[in-house]
GROMACS .gro file of C-alpha atoms in nm:
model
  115
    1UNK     CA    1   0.000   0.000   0.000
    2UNK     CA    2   0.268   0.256   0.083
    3UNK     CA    3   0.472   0.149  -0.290
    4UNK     CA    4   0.128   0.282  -0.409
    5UNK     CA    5   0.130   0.599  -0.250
    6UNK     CA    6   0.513   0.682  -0.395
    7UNK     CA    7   0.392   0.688  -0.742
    8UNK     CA    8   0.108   0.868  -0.683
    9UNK     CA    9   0.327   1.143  -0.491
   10UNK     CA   10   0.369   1.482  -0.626
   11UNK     CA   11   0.184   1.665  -0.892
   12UNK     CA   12   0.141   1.593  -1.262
   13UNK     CA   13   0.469   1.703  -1.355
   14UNK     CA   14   0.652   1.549  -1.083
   15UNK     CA   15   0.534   1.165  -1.164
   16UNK     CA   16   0.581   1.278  -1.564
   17UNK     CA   17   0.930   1.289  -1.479
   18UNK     CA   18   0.944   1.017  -1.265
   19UNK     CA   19   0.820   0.769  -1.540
   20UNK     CA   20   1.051   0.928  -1.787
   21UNK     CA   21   1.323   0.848  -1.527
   22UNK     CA   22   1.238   0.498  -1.465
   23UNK     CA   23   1.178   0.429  -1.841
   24UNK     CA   24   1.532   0.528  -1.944
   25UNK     CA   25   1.652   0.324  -1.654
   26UNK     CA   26   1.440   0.029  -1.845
   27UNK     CA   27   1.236  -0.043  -1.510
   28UNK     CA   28   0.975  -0.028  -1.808
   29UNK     CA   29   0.691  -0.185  -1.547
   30UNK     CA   30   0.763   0.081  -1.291
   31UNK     CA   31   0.755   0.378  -1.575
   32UNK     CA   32   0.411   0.187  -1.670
   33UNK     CA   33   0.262   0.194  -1.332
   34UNK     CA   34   0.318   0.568  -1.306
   35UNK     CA   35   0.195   0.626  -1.686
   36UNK     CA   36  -0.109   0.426  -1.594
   37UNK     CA   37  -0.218   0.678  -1.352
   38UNK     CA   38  -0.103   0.977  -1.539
   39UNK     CA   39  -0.338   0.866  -1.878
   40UNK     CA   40  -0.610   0.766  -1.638
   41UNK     CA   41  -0.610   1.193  -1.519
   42UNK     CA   42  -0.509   1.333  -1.838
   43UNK     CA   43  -0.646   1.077  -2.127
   44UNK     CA   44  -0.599   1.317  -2.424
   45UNK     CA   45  -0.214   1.393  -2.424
   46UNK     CA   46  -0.050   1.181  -2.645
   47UNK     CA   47   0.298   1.216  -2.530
   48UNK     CA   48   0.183   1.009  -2.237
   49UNK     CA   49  -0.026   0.772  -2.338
   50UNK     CA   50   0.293   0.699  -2.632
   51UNK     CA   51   0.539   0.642  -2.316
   52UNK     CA   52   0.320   0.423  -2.208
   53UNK     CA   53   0.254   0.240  -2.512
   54UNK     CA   54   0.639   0.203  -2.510
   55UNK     CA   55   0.690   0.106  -2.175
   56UNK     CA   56   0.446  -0.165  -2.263
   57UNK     CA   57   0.622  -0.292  -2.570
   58UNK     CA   58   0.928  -0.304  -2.419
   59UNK     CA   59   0.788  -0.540  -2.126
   60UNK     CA   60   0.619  -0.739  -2.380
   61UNK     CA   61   0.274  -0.660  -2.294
   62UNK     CA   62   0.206  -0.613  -2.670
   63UNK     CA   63  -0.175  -0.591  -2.616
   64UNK     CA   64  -0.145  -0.308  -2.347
   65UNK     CA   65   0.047  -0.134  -2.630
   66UNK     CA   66  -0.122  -0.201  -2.902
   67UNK     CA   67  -0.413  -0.060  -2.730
   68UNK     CA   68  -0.224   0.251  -2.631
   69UNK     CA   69  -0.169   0.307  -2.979
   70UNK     CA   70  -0.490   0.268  -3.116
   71UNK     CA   71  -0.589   0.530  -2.914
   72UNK     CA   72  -0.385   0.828  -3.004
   73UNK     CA   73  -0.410   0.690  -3.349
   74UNK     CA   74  -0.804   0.712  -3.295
   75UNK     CA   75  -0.770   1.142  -3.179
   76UNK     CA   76  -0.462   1.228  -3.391
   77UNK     CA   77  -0.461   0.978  -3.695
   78UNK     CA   78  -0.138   1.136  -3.890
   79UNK     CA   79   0.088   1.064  -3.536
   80UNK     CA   80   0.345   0.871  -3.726
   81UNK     CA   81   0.548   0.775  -3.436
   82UNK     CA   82   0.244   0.627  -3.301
   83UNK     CA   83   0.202   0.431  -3.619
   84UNK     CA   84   0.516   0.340  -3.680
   85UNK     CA   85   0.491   0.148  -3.314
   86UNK     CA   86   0.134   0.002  -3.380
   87UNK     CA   87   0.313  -0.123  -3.705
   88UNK     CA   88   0.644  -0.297  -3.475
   89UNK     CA   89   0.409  -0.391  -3.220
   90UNK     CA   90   0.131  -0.559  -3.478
   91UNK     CA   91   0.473  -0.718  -3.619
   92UNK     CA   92   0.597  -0.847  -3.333
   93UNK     CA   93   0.287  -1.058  -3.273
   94UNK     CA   94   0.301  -1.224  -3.588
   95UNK     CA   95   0.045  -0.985  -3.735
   96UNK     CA   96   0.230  -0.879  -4.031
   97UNK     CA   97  -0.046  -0.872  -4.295
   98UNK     CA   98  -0.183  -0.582  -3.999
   99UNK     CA   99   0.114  -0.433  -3.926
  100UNK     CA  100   0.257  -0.341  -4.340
  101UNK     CA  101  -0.010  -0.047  -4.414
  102UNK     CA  102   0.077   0.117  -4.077
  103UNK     CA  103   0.428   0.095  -4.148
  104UNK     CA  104   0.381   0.211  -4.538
  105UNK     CA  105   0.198   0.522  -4.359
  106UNK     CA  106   0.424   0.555  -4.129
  107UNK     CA  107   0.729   0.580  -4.374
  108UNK     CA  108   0.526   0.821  -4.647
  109UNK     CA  109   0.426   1.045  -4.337
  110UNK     CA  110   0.866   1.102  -4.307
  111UNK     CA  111   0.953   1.026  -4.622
  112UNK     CA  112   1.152   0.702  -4.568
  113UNK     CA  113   1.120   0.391  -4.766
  114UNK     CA  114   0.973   0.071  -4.617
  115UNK     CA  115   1.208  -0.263  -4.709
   0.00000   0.00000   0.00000
């Protein structure tokens, strides 16, 4: 109960940069726990609900990320980093036949070519 209250200590800002801190440490479920809370107050900015999605891939919980995803992609549909990762993360499932028109948009929205 009290490892609950330290991530839900300080203001916005504060546990932002906590999460940020744990996720470049790669304590990826500890940056998620934080995120989880932070999306739950704040649901429409993207740059935390992506975090999350990434902290999710990164500890395998592909479905948890995927789902991230799908919802920034569902309020801001040309967010090609957010495609790009639905594309990796629909790959890395063994969705491939999913994942290649996210990644095609994804490289036409920078301008790089897709193998």
């Amino acid at each position: 109960m009290s490892d609950e209250t330290y991530y839900e200590f300080g203001t916005a800002a504060d546990r932002w940069s906590r999460a940020q801190l744990f996720f470049e440490s790669k304590e990826y479920l500890t940056a998620a726990r934080i995120l989880r809370g932070l999306v739950a107050e704040h649901p429409d900015q993207a740059a935390q609900r992506l975090l999350l999605a990434r902290a999710y891939y990164h500890s395998a919980q592909l479905t948890r990320a995927e789902e991230e995803l799908r919802a920034v992609l569902e309020r801001d549909p040309v967010e090609h980093y957010a495609r790009l990762m639905l594309g990796r993360t629909l790959e890395r499932q063994g969705r491939a036949d999913e994942a290649a028109p996210h990644l095609r948009l994804a490289a036409a929205m920078t301008g790089d070519t897709v193998d």
